XYZ file of C-alpha atoms in Angstrom:
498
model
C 60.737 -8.790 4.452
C 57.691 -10.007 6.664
C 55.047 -7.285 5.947
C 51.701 -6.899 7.621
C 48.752 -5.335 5.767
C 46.002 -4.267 7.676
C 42.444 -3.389 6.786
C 41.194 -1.533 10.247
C 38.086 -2.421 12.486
C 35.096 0.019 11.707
C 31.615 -2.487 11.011
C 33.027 -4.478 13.837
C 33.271 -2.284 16.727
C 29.403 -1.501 16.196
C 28.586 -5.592 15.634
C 27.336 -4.457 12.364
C 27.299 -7.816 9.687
C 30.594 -6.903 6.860
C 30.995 -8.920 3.984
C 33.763 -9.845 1.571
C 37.454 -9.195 2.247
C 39.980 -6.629 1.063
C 40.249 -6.999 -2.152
C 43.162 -4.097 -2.613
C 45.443 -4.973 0.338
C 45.083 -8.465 -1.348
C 46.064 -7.523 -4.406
C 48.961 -5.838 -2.920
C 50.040 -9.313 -1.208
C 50.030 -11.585 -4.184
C 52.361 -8.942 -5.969
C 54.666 -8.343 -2.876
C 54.711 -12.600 -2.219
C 55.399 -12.953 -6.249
C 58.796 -10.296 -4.827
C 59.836 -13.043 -2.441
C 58.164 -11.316 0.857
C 56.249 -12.966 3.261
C 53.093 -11.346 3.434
C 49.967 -11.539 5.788
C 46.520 -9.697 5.752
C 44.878 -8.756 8.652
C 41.324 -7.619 8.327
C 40.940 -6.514 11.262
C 37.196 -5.645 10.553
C 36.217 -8.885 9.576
C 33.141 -11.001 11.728
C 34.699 -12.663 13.781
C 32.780 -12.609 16.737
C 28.292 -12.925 16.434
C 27.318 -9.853 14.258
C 24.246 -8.271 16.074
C 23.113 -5.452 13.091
C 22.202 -5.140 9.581
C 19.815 -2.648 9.205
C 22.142 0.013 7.418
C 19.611 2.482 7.699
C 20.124 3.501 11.047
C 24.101 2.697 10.549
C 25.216 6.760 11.643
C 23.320 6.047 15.010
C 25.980 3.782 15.853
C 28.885 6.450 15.199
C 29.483 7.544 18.644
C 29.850 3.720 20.022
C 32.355 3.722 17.151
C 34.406 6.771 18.759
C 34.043 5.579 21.737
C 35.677 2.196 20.912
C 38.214 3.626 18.670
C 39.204 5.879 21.330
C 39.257 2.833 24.375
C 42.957 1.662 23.533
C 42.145 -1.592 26.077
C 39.341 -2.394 23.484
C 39.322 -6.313 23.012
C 39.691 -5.874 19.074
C 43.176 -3.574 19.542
C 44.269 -5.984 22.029
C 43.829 -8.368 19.100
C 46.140 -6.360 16.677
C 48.572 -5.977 19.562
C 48.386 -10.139 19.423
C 49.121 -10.126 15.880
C 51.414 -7.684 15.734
C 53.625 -9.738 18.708
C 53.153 -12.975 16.851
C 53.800 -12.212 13.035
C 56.561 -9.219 14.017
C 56.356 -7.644 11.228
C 59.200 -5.781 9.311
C 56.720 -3.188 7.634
C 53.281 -2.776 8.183
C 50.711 -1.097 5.486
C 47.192 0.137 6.377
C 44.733 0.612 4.175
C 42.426 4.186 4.924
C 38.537 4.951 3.973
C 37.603 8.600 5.081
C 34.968 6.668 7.542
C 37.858 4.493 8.831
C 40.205 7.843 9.581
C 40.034 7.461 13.318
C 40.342 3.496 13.308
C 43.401 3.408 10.491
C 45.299 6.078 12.359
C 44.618 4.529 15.827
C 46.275 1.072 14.462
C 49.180 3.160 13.394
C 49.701 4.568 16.718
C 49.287 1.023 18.157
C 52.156 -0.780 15.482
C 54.524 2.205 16.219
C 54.261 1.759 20.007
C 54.715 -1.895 19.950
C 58.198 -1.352 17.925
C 59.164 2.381 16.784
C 61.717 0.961 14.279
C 58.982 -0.498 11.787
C 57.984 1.207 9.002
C 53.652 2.230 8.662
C 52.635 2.791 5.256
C 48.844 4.556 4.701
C 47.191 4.000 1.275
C 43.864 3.778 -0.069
C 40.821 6.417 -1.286
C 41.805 8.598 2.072
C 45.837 9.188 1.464
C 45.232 9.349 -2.132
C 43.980 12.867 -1.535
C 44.912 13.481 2.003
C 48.613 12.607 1.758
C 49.575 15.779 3.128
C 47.046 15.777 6.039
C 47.912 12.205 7.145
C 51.617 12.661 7.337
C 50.903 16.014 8.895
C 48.546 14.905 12.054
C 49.962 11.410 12.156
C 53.557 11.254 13.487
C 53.100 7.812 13.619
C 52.691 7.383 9.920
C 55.863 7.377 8.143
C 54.505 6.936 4.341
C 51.350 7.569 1.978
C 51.097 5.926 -0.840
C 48.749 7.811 -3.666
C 46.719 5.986 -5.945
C 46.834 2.414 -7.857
C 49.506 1.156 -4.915
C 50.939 -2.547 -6.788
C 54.234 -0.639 -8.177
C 54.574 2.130 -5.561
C 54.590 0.018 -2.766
C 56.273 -2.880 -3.991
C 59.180 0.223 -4.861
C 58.599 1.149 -1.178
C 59.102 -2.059 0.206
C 62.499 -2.464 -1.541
C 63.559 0.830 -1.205
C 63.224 -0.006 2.906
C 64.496 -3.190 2.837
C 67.895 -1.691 0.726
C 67.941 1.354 2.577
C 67.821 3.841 -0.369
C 65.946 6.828 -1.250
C 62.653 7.312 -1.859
C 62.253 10.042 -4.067
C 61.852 8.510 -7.232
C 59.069 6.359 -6.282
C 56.284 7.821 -7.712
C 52.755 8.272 -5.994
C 55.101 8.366 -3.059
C 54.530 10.919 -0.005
C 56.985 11.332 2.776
C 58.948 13.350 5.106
C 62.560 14.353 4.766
C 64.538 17.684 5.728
C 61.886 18.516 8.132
C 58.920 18.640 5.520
C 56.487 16.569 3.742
C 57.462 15.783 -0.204
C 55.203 14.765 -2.770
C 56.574 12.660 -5.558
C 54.818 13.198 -8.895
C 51.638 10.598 -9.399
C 51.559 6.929 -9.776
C 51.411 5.291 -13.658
C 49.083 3.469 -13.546
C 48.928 -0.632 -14.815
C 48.008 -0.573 -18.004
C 47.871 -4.422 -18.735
C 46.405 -5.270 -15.610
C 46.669 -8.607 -16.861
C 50.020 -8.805 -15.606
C 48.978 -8.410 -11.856
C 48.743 -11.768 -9.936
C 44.893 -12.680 -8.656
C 44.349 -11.008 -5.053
C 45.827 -13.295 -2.628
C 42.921 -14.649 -0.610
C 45.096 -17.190 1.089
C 47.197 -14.990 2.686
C 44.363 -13.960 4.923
C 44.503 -14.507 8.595
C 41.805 -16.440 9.803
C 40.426 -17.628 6.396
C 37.804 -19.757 8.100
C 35.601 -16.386 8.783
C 34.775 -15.892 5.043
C 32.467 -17.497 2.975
C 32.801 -19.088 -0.546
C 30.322 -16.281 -1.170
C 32.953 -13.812 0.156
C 35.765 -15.104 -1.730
C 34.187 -14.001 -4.883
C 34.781 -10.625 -4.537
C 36.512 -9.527 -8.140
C 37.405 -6.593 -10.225
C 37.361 -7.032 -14.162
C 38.407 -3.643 -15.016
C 39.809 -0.114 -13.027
C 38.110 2.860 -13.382
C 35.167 5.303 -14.216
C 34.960 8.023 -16.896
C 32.126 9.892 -15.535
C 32.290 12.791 -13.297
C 29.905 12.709 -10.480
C 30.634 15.121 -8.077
C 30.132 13.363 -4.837
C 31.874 9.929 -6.011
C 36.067 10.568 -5.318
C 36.824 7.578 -7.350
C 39.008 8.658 -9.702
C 41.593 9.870 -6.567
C 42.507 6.083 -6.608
C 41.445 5.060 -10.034
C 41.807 7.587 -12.668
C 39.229 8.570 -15.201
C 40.202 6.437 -17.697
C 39.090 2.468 -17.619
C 41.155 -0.316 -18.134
C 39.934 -3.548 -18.363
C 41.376 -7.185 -17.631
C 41.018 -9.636 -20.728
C 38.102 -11.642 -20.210
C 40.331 -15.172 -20.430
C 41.863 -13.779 -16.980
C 38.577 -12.743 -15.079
C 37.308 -16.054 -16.102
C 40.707 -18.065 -14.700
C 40.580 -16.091 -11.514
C 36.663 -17.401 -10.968
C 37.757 -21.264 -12.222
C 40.682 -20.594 -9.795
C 38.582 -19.108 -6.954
C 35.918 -22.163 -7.319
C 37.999 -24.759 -7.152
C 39.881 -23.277 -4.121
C 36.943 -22.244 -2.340
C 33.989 -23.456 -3.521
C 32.597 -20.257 -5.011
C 29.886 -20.287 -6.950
C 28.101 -17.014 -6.196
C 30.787 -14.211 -7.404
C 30.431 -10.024 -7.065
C 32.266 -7.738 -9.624
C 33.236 -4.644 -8.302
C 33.811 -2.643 -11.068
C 32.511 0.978 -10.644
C 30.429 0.085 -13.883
C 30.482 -3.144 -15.345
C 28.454 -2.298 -18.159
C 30.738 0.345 -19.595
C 31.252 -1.728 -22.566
C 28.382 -3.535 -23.469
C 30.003 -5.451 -26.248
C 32.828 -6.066 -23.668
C 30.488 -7.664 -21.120
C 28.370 -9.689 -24.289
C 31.708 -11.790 -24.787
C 32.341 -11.961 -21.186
C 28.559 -14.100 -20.917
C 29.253 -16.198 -23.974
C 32.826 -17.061 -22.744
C 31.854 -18.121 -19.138
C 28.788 -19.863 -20.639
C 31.187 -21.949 -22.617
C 33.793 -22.544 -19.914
C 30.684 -24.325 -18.061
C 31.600 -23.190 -14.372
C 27.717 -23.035 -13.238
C 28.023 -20.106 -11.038
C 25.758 -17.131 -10.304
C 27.161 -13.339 -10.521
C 26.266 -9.866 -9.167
C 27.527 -6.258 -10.689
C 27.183 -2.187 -10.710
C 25.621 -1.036 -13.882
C 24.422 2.403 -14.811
C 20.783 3.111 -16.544
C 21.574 5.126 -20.162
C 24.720 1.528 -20.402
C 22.307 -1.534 -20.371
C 19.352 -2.855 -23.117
C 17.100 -5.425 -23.443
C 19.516 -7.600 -24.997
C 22.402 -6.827 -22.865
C 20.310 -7.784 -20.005
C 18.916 -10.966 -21.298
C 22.319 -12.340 -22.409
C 23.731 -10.896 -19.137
C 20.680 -13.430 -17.219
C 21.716 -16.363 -18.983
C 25.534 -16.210 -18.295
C 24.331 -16.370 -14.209
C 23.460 -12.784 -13.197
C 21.201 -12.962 -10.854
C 22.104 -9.141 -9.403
C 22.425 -5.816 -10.500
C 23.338 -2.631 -8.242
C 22.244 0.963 -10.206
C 23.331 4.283 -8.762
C 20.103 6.177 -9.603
C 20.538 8.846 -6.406
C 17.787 11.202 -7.222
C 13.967 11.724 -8.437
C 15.191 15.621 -9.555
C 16.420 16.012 -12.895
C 18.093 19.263 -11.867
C 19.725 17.574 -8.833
C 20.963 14.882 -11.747
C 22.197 17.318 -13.713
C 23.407 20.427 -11.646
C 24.366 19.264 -8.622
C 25.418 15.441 -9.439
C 26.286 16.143 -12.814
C 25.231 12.711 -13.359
C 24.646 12.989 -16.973
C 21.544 10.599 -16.750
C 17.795 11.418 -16.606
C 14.980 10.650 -14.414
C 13.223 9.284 -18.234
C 16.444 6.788 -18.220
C 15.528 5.513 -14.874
C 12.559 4.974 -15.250
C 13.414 3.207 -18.733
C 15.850 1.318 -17.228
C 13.620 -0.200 -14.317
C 11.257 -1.086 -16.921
C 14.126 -3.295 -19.007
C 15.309 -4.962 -15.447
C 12.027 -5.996 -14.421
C 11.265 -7.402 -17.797
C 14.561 -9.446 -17.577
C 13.629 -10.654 -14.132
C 16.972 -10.208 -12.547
C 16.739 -8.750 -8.803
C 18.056 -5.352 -9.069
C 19.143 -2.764 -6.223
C 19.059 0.999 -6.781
C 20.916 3.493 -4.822
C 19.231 6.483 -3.590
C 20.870 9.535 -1.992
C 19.477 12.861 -0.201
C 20.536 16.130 2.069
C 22.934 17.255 -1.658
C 23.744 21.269 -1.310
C 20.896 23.014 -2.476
C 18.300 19.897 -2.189
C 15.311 21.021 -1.424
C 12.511 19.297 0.785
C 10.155 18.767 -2.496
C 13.174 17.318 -4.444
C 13.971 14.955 -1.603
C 10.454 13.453 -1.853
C 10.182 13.336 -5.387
C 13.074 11.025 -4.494
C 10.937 8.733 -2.423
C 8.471 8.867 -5.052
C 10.850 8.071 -7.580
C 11.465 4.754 -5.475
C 7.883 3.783 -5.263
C 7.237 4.432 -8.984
C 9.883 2.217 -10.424
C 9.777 -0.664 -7.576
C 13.424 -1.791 -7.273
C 13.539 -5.214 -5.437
C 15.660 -3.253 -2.608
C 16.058 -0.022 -2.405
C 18.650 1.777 -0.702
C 19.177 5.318 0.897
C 21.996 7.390 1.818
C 22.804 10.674 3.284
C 24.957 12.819 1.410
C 28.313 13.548 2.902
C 31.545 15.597 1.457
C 34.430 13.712 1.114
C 37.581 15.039 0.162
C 38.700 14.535 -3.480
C 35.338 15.117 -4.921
C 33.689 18.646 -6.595
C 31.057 19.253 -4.037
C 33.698 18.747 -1.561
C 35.937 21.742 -2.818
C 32.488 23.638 -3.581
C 31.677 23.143 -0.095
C 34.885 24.650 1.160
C 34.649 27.515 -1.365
C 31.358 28.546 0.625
C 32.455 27.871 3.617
C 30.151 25.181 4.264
C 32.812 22.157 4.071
C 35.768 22.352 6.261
C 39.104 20.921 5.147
C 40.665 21.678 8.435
C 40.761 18.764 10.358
C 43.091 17.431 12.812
C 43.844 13.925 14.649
C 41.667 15.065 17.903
C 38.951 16.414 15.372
C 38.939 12.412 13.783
C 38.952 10.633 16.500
C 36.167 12.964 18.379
C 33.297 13.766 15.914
C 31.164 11.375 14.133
C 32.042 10.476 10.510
C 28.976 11.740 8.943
C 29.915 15.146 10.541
C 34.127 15.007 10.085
C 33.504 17.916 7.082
C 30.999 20.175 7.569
C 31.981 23.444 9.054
C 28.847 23.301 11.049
C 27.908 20.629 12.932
C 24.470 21.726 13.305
C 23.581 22.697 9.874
C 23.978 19.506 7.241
C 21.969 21.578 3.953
C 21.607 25.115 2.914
C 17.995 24.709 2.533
C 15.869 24.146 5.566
C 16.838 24.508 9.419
C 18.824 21.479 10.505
C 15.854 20.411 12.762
C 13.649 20.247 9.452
C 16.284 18.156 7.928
C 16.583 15.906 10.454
C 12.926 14.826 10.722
C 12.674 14.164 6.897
C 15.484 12.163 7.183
C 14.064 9.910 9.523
C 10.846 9.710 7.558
C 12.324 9.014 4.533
C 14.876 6.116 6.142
C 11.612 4.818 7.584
C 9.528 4.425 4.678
C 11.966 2.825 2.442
C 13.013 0.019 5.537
C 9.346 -0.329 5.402
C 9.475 -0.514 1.959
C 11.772 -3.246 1.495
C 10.876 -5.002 4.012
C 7.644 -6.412 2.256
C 7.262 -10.239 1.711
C 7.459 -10.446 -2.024
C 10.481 -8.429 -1.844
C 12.283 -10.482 0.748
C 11.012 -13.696 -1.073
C 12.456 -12.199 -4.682
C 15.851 -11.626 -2.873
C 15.752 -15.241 -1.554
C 14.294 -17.075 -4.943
C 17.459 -14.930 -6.769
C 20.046 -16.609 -4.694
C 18.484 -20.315 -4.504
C 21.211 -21.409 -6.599
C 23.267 -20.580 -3.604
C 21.794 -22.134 -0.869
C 21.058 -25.276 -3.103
C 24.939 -25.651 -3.313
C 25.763 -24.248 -0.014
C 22.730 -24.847 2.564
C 24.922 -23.037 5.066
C 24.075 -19.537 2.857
C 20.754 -20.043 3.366
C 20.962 -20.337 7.470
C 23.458 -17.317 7.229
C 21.155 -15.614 5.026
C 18.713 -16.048 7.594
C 20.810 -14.848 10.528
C 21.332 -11.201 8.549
C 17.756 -11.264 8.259
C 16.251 -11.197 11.810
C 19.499 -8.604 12.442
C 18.388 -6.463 9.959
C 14.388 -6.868 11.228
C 14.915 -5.800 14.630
């Protein structure tokens, strides 16, 4: 069968700069090629037109231009799926759903199914893994959801079409038959995930767009065994990890070097430090396979140490991501249930900074029950352990997470929404009950303005010198090897200055 996996428009429509490619959709095509299909991936969000943003900060002032794109069927970007969709004609088409891409993922739908009724559209992805019954309910034009970990399911799906059989053993599977929507009991998940094929990054359409930098996206293991209550993870994942052996993550980067010229590679993993030991045989073994490349990862601040880190430097990391979300310990620990303390940051800033790797920590505000002092012991928080970026979100319920069903148990959170609702309001809105009232603490007004302070200060805040220059000096391996980083580099800059 020819099948068509998309990855809908979202960064693009608002000219914002989006990195890497979709790593899950091509996952998906390297096992469904290894099948005998032909298989093509169309990211559809991908640059490929001059990016004009990258200040992320003010990303939710660009929602409306996003609904109003999304909803403008003559849009040059749908006109370009329409193009692909006439040239490839597809015999099944998959689409890959993020709760921020709702409106986009279920306008491409639409689109496939009115350029030929008879093919097949598949949904997966965090969305349909705990929406199923919601997307096949306010999207006629969807015909399947596929729930969780998608390589078996879907590969069962596709053969299942192609043979014309049933579909009710296929687990993870949603559907309609007799008039109603059926449920299939959930996916097993790979457990030797060693058996999967590396993600297909040649089957990409228009390949030329990425980077060697982008190529290097990578996984080494699947899952998280923490339960933070805003994070909806394990809806795709699980709480359990798995891991890849460390002889396969280390063929797929000599494999994605030598096809692409990679030498600056980004793992994925919710936390890559969830076995230390794990990750202390990963840096000897790519130290002895010689491959001279750089690496960037997630890590969380009670699952690193001194030594960890220093070993971690000399394999090539020159990056570390830490979710540290709030300067409250009761916000940590009530409302997050984070099970990590504001002593641990701080601990953990202290070990980075001593190890001289660049590090970015993740902030978030406006949590139920937040107060206005909490939010700025937040921002001082930030100042106090000097990350070398610093980043700040806004807190927003999505489905398949605690706070989302404690939302709806108040009555804050809605979990009512319908196709019109999707395509109408803005994404950082789609689930409150409320539009005018984000936090049960202060008037939506007050909320508003200390938003806007607080998104000021810390663009202000990374946008000193020394921190710009430490960002730089930690990728100079980079743009010694590929001087074209550096100009690109440059380009995302003066974007995200203006």
């Amino acid at each position: 069968m020819k099948i068509l996996l998309i990855d809908p428009p979202f960064y693009r429509f608002i000219r914002y700069y989006n990195r890497f490619f979709p790593l899950g959709l091509a996952y998906l095509a390297a096992v469904l090629r290894d099948n005998g299909h032909q298989v093509l991936i169309y990211d559809a969000d991908a640059n490929k037109e001059k990016a004009e943003e990258m200040d992320f900060s003010t990303l939710e002032e660009k929602y409306p231009e996003y609904i109003e794109s999304v909803n403008n069927l003559s849009h040059p970007i749908w006109e370009e799926l329409r193009d692909v969709l006439n040239e490839f004609k597809p015999d099944l088409v998959g689409i890959s759903v993020f709760t921020t891409k709702v409106a986009s993922a279920f306008t491409a739908a639409r689109i496939v199914k009115s350029s030929n009724p008879h093919v097949p559209v598949v949904v997966g992805g965090p969305h349909p893994s705990v929406r199923s019954e919601e997307s096949l309910k306010i999207a006629p034009f969807v015909d399947f959801a596929v729930r969780g970990e998608a390589e078996n399911s879907f590969l069962q799906l596709v053969q299942a079409v192609e043979k014309k059989g049933t579909y009710g053993d296929i687990r993870g599977l949603s559907f309609r038959a007799n008039g109603r929507i059926c449920h299939n009991p959930p996916v097993e998940f790979v457990r030797d995930l060693d058996r999967l094929p590396y993600p297909a990054r040649d089957l990409l359409l228009n390949r030329s767009t990425y980077t060697s930098e982008d190529m290097g996206l990578m996984m080494s293991g699947r899952g998280c065994p923490f339960e933070c209550t805003f994070c909806s993870s394990a809806g795709v994942w699980g709480r359990g990890v798995r891991f890849r052996s460390i002889g396969n993550v280390i063929g797929e980067m000599q494999q994605v070097r030598s096809a692409y010229g990679t030498v600056q590679f980004g793992f994925k993993d919710d936390i890559f430090t969830i076995n230390p030991k794990r990750v202390l045989e990963f840096c000897r073994l790519l130290k002895d396979a010689k491959l001279n490349v750089k690496w960037d990862c997630n890590a969380r601040v009670n699952l690193i140490d001194e030594r960890l880190l220093a070993e971690m430097k000399s394999a090539g990391c020159n990056g570390i991501k830490i979710g540290i979300e709030s300067g409250s310990d009761r916000v940590l620990k009530d409302v997050m249930k984070k099970n990590i303390t504001v002593a641990q940051v701080r601990h953990a800033a202290e070990l980075i900074h001593k190890a001289g790797i660049h590090w970015t920590g993740y902030f978030m505000m406006g949590l139920p029950t937040e107060t206005e002092r909490e939010m700025l012991q937040t921002l001082e928080l930030m100042r106090q352990i000097k990350p070398d970026f610093a980043s700040l979100s806004v807190y927003e319920p999505l489905p398949g997470t605690q706070l989302f069903d404690a939302g709806v148990a108040t009555g804050e959170v809605t979990d009512n929404r319908t196709l019109e609702d999707y395509c109408a309001i803005s994404p950082k809105y789609y689930y409150f009950a409320d539009l005018n009232s984000r936090i049960d603490t202060m008037t939506d007004d007050r909320f508003r303005r200390i938003e806007r302070f607080m998104k000021t200060t810390f663009h202000k805040y990374n946008r000193s010198p020394a921190r710009v220059f430490k960002r730089a000096r930690a990728r100079s391996a980079l743009y010694l090897n590929k001087p074209a980083a550096l100009l690109d580099d440059f380009r995302k800059f003066l974007a995200w200055l203006r």
